[in-house]
PDB file of C-alpha atoms in Angstrom:
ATOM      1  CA  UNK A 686      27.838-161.732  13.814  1.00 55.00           C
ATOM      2  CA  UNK A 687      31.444-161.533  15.329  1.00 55.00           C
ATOM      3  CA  UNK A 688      33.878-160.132  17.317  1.00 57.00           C
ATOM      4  CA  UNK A 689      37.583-158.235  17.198  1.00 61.00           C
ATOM      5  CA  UNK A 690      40.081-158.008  19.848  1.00 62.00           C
ATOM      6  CA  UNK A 691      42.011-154.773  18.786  1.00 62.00           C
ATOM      7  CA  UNK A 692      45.790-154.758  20.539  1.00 64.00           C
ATOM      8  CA  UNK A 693      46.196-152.125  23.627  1.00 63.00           C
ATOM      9  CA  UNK A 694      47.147-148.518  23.584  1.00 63.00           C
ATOM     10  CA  UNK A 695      47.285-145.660  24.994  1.00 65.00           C
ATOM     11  CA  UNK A 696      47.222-143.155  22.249  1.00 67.00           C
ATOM     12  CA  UNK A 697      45.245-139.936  23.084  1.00 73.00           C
ATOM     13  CA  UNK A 698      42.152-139.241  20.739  1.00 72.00           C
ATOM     14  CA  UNK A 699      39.980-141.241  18.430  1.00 75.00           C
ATOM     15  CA  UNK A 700      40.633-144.429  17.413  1.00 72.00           C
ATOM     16  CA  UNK A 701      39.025-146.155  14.511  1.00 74.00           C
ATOM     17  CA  UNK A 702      38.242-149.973  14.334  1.00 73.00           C
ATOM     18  CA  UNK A 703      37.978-151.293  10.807  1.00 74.00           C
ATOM     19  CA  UNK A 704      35.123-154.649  10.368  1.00 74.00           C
ATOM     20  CA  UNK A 705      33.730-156.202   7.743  1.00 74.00           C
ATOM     21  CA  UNK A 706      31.216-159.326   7.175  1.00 73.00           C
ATOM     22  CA  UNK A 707      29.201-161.536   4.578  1.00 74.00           C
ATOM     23  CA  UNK A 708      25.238-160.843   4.360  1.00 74.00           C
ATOM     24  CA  UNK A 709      23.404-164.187   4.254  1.00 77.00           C
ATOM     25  CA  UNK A 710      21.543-164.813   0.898  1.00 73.00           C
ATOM     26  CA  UNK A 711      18.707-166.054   3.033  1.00 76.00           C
ATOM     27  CA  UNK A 712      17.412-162.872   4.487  1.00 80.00           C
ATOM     28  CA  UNK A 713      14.141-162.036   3.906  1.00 83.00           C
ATOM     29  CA  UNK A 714      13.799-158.538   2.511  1.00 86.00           C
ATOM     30  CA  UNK A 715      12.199-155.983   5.005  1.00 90.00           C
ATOM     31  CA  UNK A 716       8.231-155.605   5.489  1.00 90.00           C
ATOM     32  CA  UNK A 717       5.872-153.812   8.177  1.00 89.00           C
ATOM     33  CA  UNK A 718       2.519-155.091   7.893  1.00 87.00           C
ATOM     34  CA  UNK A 719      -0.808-154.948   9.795  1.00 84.00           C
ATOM     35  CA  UNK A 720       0.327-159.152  10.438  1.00 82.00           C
ATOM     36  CA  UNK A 721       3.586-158.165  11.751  1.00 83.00           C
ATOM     37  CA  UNK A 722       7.852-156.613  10.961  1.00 88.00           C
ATOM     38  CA  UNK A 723      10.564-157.627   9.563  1.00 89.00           C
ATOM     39  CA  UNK A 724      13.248-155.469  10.680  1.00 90.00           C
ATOM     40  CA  UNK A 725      17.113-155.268  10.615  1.00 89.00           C
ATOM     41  CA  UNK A 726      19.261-153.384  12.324  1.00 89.00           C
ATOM     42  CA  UNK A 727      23.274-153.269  12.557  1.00 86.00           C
ATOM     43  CA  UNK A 728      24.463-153.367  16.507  1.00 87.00           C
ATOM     44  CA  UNK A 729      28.126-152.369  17.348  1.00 84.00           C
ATOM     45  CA  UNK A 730      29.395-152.998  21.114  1.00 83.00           C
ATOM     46  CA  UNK A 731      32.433-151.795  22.715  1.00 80.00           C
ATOM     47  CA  UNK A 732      33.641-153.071  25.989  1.00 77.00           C
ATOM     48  CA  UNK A 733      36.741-150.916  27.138  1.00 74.00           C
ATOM     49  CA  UNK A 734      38.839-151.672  30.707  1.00 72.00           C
ATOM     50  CA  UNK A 735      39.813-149.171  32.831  1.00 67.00           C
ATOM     51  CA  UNK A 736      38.063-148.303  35.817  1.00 70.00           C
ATOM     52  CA  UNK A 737      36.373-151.926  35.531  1.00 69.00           C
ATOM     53  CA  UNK A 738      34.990-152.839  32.461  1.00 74.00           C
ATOM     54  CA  UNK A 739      32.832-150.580  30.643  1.00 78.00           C
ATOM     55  CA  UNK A 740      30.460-151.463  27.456  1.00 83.00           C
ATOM     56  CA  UNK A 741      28.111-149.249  25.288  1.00 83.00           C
ATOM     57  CA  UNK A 742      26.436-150.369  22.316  1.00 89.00           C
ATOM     58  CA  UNK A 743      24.995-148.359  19.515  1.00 88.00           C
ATOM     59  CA  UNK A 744      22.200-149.462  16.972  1.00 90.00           C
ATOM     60  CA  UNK A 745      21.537-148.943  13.106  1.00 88.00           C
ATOM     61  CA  UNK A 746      18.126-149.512  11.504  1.00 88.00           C
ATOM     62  CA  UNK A 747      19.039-150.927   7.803  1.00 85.00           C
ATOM     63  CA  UNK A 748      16.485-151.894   5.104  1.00 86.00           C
ATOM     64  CA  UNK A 749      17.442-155.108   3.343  1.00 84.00           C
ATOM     65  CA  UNK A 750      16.571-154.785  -0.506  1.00 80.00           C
ATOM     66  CA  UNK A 751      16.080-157.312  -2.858  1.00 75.00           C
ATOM     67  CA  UNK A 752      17.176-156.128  -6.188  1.00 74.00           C
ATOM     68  CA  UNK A 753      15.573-157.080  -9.922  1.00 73.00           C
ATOM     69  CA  UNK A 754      17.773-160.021 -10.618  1.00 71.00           C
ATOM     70  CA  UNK A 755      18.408-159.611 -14.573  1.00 73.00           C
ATOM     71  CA  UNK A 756      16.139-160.858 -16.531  1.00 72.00           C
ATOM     72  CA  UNK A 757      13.436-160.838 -14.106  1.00 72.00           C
ATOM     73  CA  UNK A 758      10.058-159.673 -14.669  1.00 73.00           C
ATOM     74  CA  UNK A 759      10.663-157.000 -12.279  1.00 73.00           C
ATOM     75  CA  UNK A 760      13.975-155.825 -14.187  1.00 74.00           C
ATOM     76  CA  UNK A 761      11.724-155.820 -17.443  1.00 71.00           C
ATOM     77  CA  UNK A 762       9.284-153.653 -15.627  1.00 77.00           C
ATOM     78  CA  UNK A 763      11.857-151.281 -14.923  1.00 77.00           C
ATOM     79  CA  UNK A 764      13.170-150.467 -18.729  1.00 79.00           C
ATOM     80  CA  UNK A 765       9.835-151.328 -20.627  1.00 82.00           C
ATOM     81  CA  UNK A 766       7.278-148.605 -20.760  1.00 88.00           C
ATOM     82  CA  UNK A 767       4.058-148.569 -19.470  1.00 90.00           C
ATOM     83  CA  UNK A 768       0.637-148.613 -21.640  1.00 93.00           C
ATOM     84  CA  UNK A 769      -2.889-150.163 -20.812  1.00 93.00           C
ATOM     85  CA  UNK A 770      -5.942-149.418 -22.758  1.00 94.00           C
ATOM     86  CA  UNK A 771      -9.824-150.899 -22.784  1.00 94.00           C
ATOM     87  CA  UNK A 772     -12.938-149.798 -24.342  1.00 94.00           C
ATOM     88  CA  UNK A 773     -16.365-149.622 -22.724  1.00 93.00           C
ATOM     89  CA  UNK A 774     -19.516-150.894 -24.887  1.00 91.00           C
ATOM     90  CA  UNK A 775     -17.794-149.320 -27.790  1.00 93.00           C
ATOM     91  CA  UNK A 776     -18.435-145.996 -26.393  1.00 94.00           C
ATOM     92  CA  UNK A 777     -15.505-144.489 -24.832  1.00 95.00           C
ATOM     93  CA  UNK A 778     -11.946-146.003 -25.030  1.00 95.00           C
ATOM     94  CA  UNK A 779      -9.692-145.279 -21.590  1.00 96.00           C
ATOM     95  CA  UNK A 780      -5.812-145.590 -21.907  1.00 95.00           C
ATOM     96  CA  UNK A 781      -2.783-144.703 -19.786  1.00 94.00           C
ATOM     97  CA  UNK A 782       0.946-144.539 -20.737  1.00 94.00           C
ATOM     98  CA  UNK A 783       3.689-143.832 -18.379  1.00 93.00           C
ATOM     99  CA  UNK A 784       8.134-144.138 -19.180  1.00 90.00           C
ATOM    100  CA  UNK A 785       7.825-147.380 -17.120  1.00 89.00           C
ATOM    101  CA  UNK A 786       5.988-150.163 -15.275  1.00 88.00           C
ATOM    102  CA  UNK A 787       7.441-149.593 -12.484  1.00 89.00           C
ATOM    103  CA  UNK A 788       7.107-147.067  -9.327  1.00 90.00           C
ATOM    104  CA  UNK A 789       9.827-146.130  -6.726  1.00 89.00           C
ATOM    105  CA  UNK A 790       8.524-145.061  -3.427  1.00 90.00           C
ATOM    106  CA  UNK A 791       9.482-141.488  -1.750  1.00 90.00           C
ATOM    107  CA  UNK A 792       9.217-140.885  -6.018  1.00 92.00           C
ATOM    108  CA  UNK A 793       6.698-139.139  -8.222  1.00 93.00           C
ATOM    109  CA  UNK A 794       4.731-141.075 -11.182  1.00 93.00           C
ATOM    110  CA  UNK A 795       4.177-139.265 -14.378  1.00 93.00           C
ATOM    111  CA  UNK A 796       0.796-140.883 -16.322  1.00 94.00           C
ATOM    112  CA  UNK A 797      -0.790-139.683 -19.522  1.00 95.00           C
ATOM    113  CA  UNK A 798      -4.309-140.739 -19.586  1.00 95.00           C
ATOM    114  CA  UNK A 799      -6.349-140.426 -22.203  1.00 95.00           C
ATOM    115  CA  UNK A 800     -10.057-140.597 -23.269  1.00 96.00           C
ATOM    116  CA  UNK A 801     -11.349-141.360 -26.823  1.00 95.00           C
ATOM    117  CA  UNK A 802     -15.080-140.886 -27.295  1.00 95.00           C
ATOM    118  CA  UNK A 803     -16.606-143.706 -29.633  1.00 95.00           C
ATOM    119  CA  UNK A 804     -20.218-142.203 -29.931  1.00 92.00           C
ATOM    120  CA  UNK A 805     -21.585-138.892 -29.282  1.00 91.00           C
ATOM    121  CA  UNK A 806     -23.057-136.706 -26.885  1.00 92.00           C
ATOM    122  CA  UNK A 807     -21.459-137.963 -23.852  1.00 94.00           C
ATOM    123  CA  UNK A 808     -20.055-135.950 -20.663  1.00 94.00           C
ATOM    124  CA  UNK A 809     -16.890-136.646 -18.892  1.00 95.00           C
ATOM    125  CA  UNK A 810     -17.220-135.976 -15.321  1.00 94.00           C
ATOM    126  CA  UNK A 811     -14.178-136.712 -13.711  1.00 94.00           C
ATOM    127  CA  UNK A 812     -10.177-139.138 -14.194  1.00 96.00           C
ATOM    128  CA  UNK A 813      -8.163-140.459 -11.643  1.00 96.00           C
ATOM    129  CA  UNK A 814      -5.178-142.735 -10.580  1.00 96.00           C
ATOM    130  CA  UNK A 815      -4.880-144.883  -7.564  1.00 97.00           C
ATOM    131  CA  UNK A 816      -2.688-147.485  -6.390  1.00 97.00           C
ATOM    132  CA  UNK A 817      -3.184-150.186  -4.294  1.00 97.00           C
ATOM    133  CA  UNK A 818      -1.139-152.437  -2.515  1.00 96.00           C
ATOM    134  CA  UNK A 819      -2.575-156.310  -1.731  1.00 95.00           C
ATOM    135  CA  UNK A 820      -0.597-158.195   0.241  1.00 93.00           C
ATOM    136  CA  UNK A 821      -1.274-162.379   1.037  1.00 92.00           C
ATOM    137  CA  UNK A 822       0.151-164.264   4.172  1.00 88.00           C
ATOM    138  CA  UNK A 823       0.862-167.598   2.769  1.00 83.00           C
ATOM    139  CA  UNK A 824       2.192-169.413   6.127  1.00 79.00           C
ATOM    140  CA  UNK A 825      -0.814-167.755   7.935  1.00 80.00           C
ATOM    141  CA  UNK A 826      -4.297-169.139   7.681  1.00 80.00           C
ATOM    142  CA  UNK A 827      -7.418-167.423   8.701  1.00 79.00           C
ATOM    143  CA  UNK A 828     -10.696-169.515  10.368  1.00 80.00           C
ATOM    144  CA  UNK A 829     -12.162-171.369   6.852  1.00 83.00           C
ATOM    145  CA  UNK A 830      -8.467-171.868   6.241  1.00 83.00           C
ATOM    146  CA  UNK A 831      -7.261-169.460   3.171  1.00 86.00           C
ATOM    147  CA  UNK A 832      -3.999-167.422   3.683  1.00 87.00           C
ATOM    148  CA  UNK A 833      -4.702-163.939   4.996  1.00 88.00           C
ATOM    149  CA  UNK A 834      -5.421-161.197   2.706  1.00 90.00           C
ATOM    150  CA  UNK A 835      -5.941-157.681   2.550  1.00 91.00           C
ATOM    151  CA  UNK A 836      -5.650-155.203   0.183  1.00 94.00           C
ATOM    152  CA  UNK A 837      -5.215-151.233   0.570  1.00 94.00           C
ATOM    153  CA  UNK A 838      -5.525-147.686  -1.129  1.00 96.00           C
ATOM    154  CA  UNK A 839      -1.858-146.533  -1.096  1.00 96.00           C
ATOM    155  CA  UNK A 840      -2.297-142.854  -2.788  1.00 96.00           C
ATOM    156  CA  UNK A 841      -4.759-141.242  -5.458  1.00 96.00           C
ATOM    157  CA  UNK A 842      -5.208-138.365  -7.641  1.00 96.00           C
ATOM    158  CA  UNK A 843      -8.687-136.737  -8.912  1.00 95.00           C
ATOM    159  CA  UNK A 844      -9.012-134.500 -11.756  1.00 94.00           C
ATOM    160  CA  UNK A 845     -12.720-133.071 -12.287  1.00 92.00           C
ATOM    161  CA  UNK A 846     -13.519-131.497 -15.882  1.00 91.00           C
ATOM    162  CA  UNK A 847     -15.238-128.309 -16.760  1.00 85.00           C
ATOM    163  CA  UNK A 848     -17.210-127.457 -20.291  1.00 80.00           C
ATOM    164  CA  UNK A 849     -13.947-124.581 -22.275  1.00 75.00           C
ATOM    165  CA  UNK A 850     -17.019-123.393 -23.542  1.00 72.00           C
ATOM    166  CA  UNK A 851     -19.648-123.136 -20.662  1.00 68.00           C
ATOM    167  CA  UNK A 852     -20.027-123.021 -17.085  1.00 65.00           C
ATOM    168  CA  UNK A 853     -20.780-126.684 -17.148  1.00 70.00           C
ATOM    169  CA  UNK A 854     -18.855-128.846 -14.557  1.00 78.00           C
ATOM    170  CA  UNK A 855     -18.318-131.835 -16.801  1.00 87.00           C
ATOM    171  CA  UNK A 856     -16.375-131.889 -20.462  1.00 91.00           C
ATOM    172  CA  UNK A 857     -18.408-132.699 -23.671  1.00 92.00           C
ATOM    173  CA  UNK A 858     -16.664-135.915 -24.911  1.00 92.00           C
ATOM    174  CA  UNK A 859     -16.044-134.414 -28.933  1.00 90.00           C
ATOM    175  CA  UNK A 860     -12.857-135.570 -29.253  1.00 91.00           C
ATOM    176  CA  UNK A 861      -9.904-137.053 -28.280  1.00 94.00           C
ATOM    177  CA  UNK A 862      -8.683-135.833 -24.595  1.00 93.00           C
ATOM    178  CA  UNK A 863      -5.671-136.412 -22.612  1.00 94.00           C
ATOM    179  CA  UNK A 864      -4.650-135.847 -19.117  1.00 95.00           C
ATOM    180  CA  UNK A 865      -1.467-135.316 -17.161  1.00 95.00           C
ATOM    181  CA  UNK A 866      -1.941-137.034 -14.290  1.00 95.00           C
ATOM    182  CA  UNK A 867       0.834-137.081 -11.074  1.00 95.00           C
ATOM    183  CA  UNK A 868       1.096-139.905  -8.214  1.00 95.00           C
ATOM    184  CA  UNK A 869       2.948-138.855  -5.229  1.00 94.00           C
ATOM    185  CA  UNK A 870       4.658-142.407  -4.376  1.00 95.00           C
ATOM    186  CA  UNK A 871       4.775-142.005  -0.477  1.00 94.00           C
ATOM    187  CA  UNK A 872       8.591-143.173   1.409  1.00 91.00           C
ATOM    188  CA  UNK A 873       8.851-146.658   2.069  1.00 90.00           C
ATOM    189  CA  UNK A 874       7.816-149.373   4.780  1.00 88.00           C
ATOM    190  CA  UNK A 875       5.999-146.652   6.513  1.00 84.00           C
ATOM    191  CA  UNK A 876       3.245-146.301   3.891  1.00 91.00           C
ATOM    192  CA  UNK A 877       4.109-148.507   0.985  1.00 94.00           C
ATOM    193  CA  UNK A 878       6.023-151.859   0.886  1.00 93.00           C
ATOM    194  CA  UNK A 879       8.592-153.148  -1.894  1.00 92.00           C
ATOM    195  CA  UNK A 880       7.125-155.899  -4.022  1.00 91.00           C
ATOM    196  CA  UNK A 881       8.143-159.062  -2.371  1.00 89.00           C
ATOM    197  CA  UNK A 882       7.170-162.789  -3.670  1.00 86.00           C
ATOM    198  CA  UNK A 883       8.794-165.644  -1.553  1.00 84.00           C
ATOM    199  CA  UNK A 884       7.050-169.114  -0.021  1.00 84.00           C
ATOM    200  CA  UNK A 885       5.352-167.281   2.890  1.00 85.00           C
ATOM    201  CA  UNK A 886       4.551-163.915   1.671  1.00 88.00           C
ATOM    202  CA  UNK A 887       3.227-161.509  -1.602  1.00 91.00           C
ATOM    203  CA  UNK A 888       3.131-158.232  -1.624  1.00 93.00           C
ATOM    204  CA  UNK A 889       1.782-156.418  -5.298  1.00 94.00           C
ATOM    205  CA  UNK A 890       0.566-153.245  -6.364  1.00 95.00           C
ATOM    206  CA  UNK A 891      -2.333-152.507  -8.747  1.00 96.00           C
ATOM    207  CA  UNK A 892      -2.355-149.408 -10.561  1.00 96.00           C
ATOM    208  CA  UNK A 893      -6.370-148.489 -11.327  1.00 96.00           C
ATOM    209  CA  UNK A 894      -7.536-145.471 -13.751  1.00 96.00           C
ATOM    210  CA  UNK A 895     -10.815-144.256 -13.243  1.00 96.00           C
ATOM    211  CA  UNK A 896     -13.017-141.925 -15.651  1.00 96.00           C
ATOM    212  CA  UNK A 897     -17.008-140.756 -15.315  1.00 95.00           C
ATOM    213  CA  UNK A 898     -18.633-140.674 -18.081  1.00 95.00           C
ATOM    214  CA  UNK A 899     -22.477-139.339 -18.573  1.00 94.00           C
ATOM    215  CA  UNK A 900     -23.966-141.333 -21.659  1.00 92.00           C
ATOM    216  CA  UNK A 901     -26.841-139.455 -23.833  1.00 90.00           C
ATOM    217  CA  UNK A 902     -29.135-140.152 -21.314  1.00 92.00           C
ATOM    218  CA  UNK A 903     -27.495-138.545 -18.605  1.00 90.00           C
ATOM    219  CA  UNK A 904     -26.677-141.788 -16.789  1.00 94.00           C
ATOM    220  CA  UNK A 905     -23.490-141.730 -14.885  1.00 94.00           C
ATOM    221  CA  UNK A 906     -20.641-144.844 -16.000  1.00 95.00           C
ATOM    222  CA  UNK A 907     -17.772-145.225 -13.544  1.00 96.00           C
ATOM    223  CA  UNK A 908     -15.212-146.999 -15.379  1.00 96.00           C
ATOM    224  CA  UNK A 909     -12.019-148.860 -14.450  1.00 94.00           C
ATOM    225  CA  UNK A 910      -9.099-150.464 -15.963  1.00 95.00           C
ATOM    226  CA  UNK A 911      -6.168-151.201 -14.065  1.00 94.00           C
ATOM    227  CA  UNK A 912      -2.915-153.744 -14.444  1.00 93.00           C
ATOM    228  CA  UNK A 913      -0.104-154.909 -12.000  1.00 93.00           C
ATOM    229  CA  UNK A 914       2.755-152.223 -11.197  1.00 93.00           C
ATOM    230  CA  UNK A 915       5.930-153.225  -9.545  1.00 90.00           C
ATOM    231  CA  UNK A 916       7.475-151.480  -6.906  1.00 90.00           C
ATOM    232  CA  UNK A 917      11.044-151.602  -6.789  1.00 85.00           C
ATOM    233  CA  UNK A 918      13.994-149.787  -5.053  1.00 81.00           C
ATOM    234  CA  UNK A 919      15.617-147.317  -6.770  1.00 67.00           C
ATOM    235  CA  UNK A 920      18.921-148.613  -8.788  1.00 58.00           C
ATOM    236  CA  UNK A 921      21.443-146.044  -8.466  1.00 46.00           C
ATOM    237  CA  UNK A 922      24.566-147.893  -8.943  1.00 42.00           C
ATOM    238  CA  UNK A 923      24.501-149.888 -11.726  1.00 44.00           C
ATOM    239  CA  UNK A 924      25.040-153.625 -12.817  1.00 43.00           C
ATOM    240  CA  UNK A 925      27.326-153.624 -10.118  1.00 37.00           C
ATOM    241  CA  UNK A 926      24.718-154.215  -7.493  1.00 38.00           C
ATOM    242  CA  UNK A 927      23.640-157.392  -8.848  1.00 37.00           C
ATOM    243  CA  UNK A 928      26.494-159.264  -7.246  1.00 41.00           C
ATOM    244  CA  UNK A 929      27.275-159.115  -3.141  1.00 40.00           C
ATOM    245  CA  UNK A 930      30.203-156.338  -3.597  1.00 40.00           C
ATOM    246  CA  UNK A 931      33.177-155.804  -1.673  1.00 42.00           C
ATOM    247  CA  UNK A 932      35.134-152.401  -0.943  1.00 40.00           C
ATOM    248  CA  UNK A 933      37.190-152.366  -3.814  1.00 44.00           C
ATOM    249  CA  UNK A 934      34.334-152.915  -6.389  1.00 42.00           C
ATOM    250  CA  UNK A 935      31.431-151.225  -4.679  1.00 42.00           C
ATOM    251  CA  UNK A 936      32.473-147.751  -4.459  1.00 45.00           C
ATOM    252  CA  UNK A 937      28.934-146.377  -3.101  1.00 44.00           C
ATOM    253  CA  UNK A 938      28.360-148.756  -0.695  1.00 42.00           C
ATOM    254  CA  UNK A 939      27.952-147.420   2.793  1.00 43.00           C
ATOM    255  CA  UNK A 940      26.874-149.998   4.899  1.00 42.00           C
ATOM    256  CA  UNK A 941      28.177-153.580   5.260  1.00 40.00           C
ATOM    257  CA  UNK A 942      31.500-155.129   3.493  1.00 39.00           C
ATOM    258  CA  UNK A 943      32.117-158.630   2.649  1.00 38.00           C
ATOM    259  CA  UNK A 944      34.150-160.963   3.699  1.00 40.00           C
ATOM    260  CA  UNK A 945      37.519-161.160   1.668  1.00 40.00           C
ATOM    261  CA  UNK A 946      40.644-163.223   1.906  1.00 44.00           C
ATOM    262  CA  UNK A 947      42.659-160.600   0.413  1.00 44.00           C
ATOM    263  CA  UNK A 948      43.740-158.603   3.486  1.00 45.00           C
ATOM    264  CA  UNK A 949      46.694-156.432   1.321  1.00 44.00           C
ATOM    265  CA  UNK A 950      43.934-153.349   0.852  1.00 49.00           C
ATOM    266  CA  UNK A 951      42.096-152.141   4.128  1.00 51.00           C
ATOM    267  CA  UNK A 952      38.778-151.213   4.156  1.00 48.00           C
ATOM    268  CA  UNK A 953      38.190-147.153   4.159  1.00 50.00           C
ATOM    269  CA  UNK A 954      38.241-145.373   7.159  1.00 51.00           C
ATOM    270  CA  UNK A 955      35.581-143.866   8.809  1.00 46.00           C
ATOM    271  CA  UNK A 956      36.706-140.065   7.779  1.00 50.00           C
ATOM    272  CA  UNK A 957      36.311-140.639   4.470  1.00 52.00           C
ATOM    273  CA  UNK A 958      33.021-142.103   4.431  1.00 45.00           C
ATOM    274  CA  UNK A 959      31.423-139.297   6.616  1.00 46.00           C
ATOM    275  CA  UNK A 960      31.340-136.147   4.340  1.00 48.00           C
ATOM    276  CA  UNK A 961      29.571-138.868   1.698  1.00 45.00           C
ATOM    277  CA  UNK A 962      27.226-140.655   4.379  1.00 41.00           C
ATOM    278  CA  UNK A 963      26.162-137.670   6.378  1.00 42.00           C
ATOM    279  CA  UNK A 964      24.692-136.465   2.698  1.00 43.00           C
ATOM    280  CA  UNK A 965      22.427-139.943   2.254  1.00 42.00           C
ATOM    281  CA  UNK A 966      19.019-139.952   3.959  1.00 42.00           C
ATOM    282  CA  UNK A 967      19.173-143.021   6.289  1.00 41.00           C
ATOM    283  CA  UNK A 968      15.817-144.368   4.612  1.00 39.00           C
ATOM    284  CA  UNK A 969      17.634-144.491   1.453  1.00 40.00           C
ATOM    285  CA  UNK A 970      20.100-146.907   2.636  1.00 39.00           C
ATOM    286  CA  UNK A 971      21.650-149.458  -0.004  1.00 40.00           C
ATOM    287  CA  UNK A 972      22.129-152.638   1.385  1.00 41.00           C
ATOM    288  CA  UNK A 973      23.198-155.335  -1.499  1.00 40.00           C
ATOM    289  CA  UNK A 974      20.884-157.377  -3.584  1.00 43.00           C
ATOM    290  CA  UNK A 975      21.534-161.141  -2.933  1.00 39.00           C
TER     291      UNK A 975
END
């Protein structure tokens, strides 16, 4: 936090008041959880003389972020694609493939999921995503003394089968079948949380598949497999977000400058920034990685 004392005048019309700071490498990136916030926001006050000394002040919610440092898991999860597969018994094999391991809320996830029948004259009922998001208190302790826990259906898709050659509401497992499945990744802090993993809190997402499968006997199977997902914030400027940028290297950034020595450039005005900002939906924010 700071101050400026800008130099009198009495120029008519608007008047624009150029600032810029450092954000600490210690913040703790944003959460809302059923245990409790962690919020940010950016407050600007102006006290004016005149007619005694007015002030008004003016608040900005801003999301802190915590980008994929490289070489991170979470960076790997990003550019690697996605593929899990498991067999039941040696009767039916489940797998799912998707571009990455990674999901990006306010996004949609694409998911192939497939179903290989091992043996014969077996039904498939139903397939299905979900995701789930498990989060773990660490500096919070419930009464036998574990950190809190709890652990919640984010979003889901169903797909039910039908018989091509019937009227049968289930799908004869003869041969190889595949599914395109979608995931509508809901906007974040409201309904989903960034992964986060620091000494007092975890938050991690699960990504389950689900199938039902009728064996010979007409006995219903509901199978599972599922494997970690990371959810990260969408990259969209580059390598150059890995390091706390200043105005003449971060050309996208909106929101906060850095502190420089280097006063022979000034930072851009307010007019310019407008007709880009006004076309960035506040919840999409970037606020540097540090």
């Amino acid at each position: 936090h700071g101050y400026t004392v800008w130099q009198e005048t009495d120029a008519n019309g608007p008047h624009e008041f150029p600032f810029s700071f450092a954000i600490p490498g210690h913040l703790h990136e944003s959460a809302r959880t059923q245990y409790g916030n962690i919020d940010y926001e950016l407050k600007v006050a102006v006290q004016s003389c005149g007619f005694g000394i007015n002030s008004w002040t003016q608040s900005l919610p801003i999301p802190v972020y915590r980008l994929p440092e490289e070489g991170s898991a979470w960076e790997f999860a990003q550019a690697d694609p996605f593929r899990m597969s498991a067999d039941w018994l040696d009767a039916v094999q489940l797998e799912i493939l998707s571009s990455s391991a990674s999901v990006m809320p306010d996004s949609r996830m694409q998911v192939r999921a497939v179903v290989r029948p091992l043996q014969k004259d077996q039904m498939l009922v139903d397939v299905g995503l979900r995701l789930y998001e498990k989060i773990k208190i660490k500096s919070a302790l419930d009464r036998y003394g574990d950190p809190f826990r709890s652990e919640r259906l984010v979003c889901q898709c169903r797909e039910r089968t039908e018989d091509p050659e019937g009227d049968l509401h289930m799908m004869p497992l003869k041969q190889e079948t595949c599914f395109d499945l979608t995931l509508g990744i809901p906007r974040p802090f409201d309904d989903i949380q960034y992964d986060i993993e620091s000494a007092d809190m975890s938050i991690r997402h699960e990504l389950v598949f689900t199938a039902t499968v009728l064996d010979k006997n007409e006995a219903p199977h509901y199978l599972r497999i599922s494997s970690p997902i990371a959810t990260v914030f969408r990259n969209t400027l580059g390598p150059l977000t890995l390091e706390l940028p200043d105005y003449r290297s971060a050309s996208m950034d909106r929101l906060l400058l850095s502190n420089i020595d280097d006063k022979s450039e000034d930072p851009p005005s307010y007019s310019c920034i407008l007709p880009q900002y006004s076309l960035l939906d506040q919840r999409e924010l970037y606020t540097p990685a540090l």
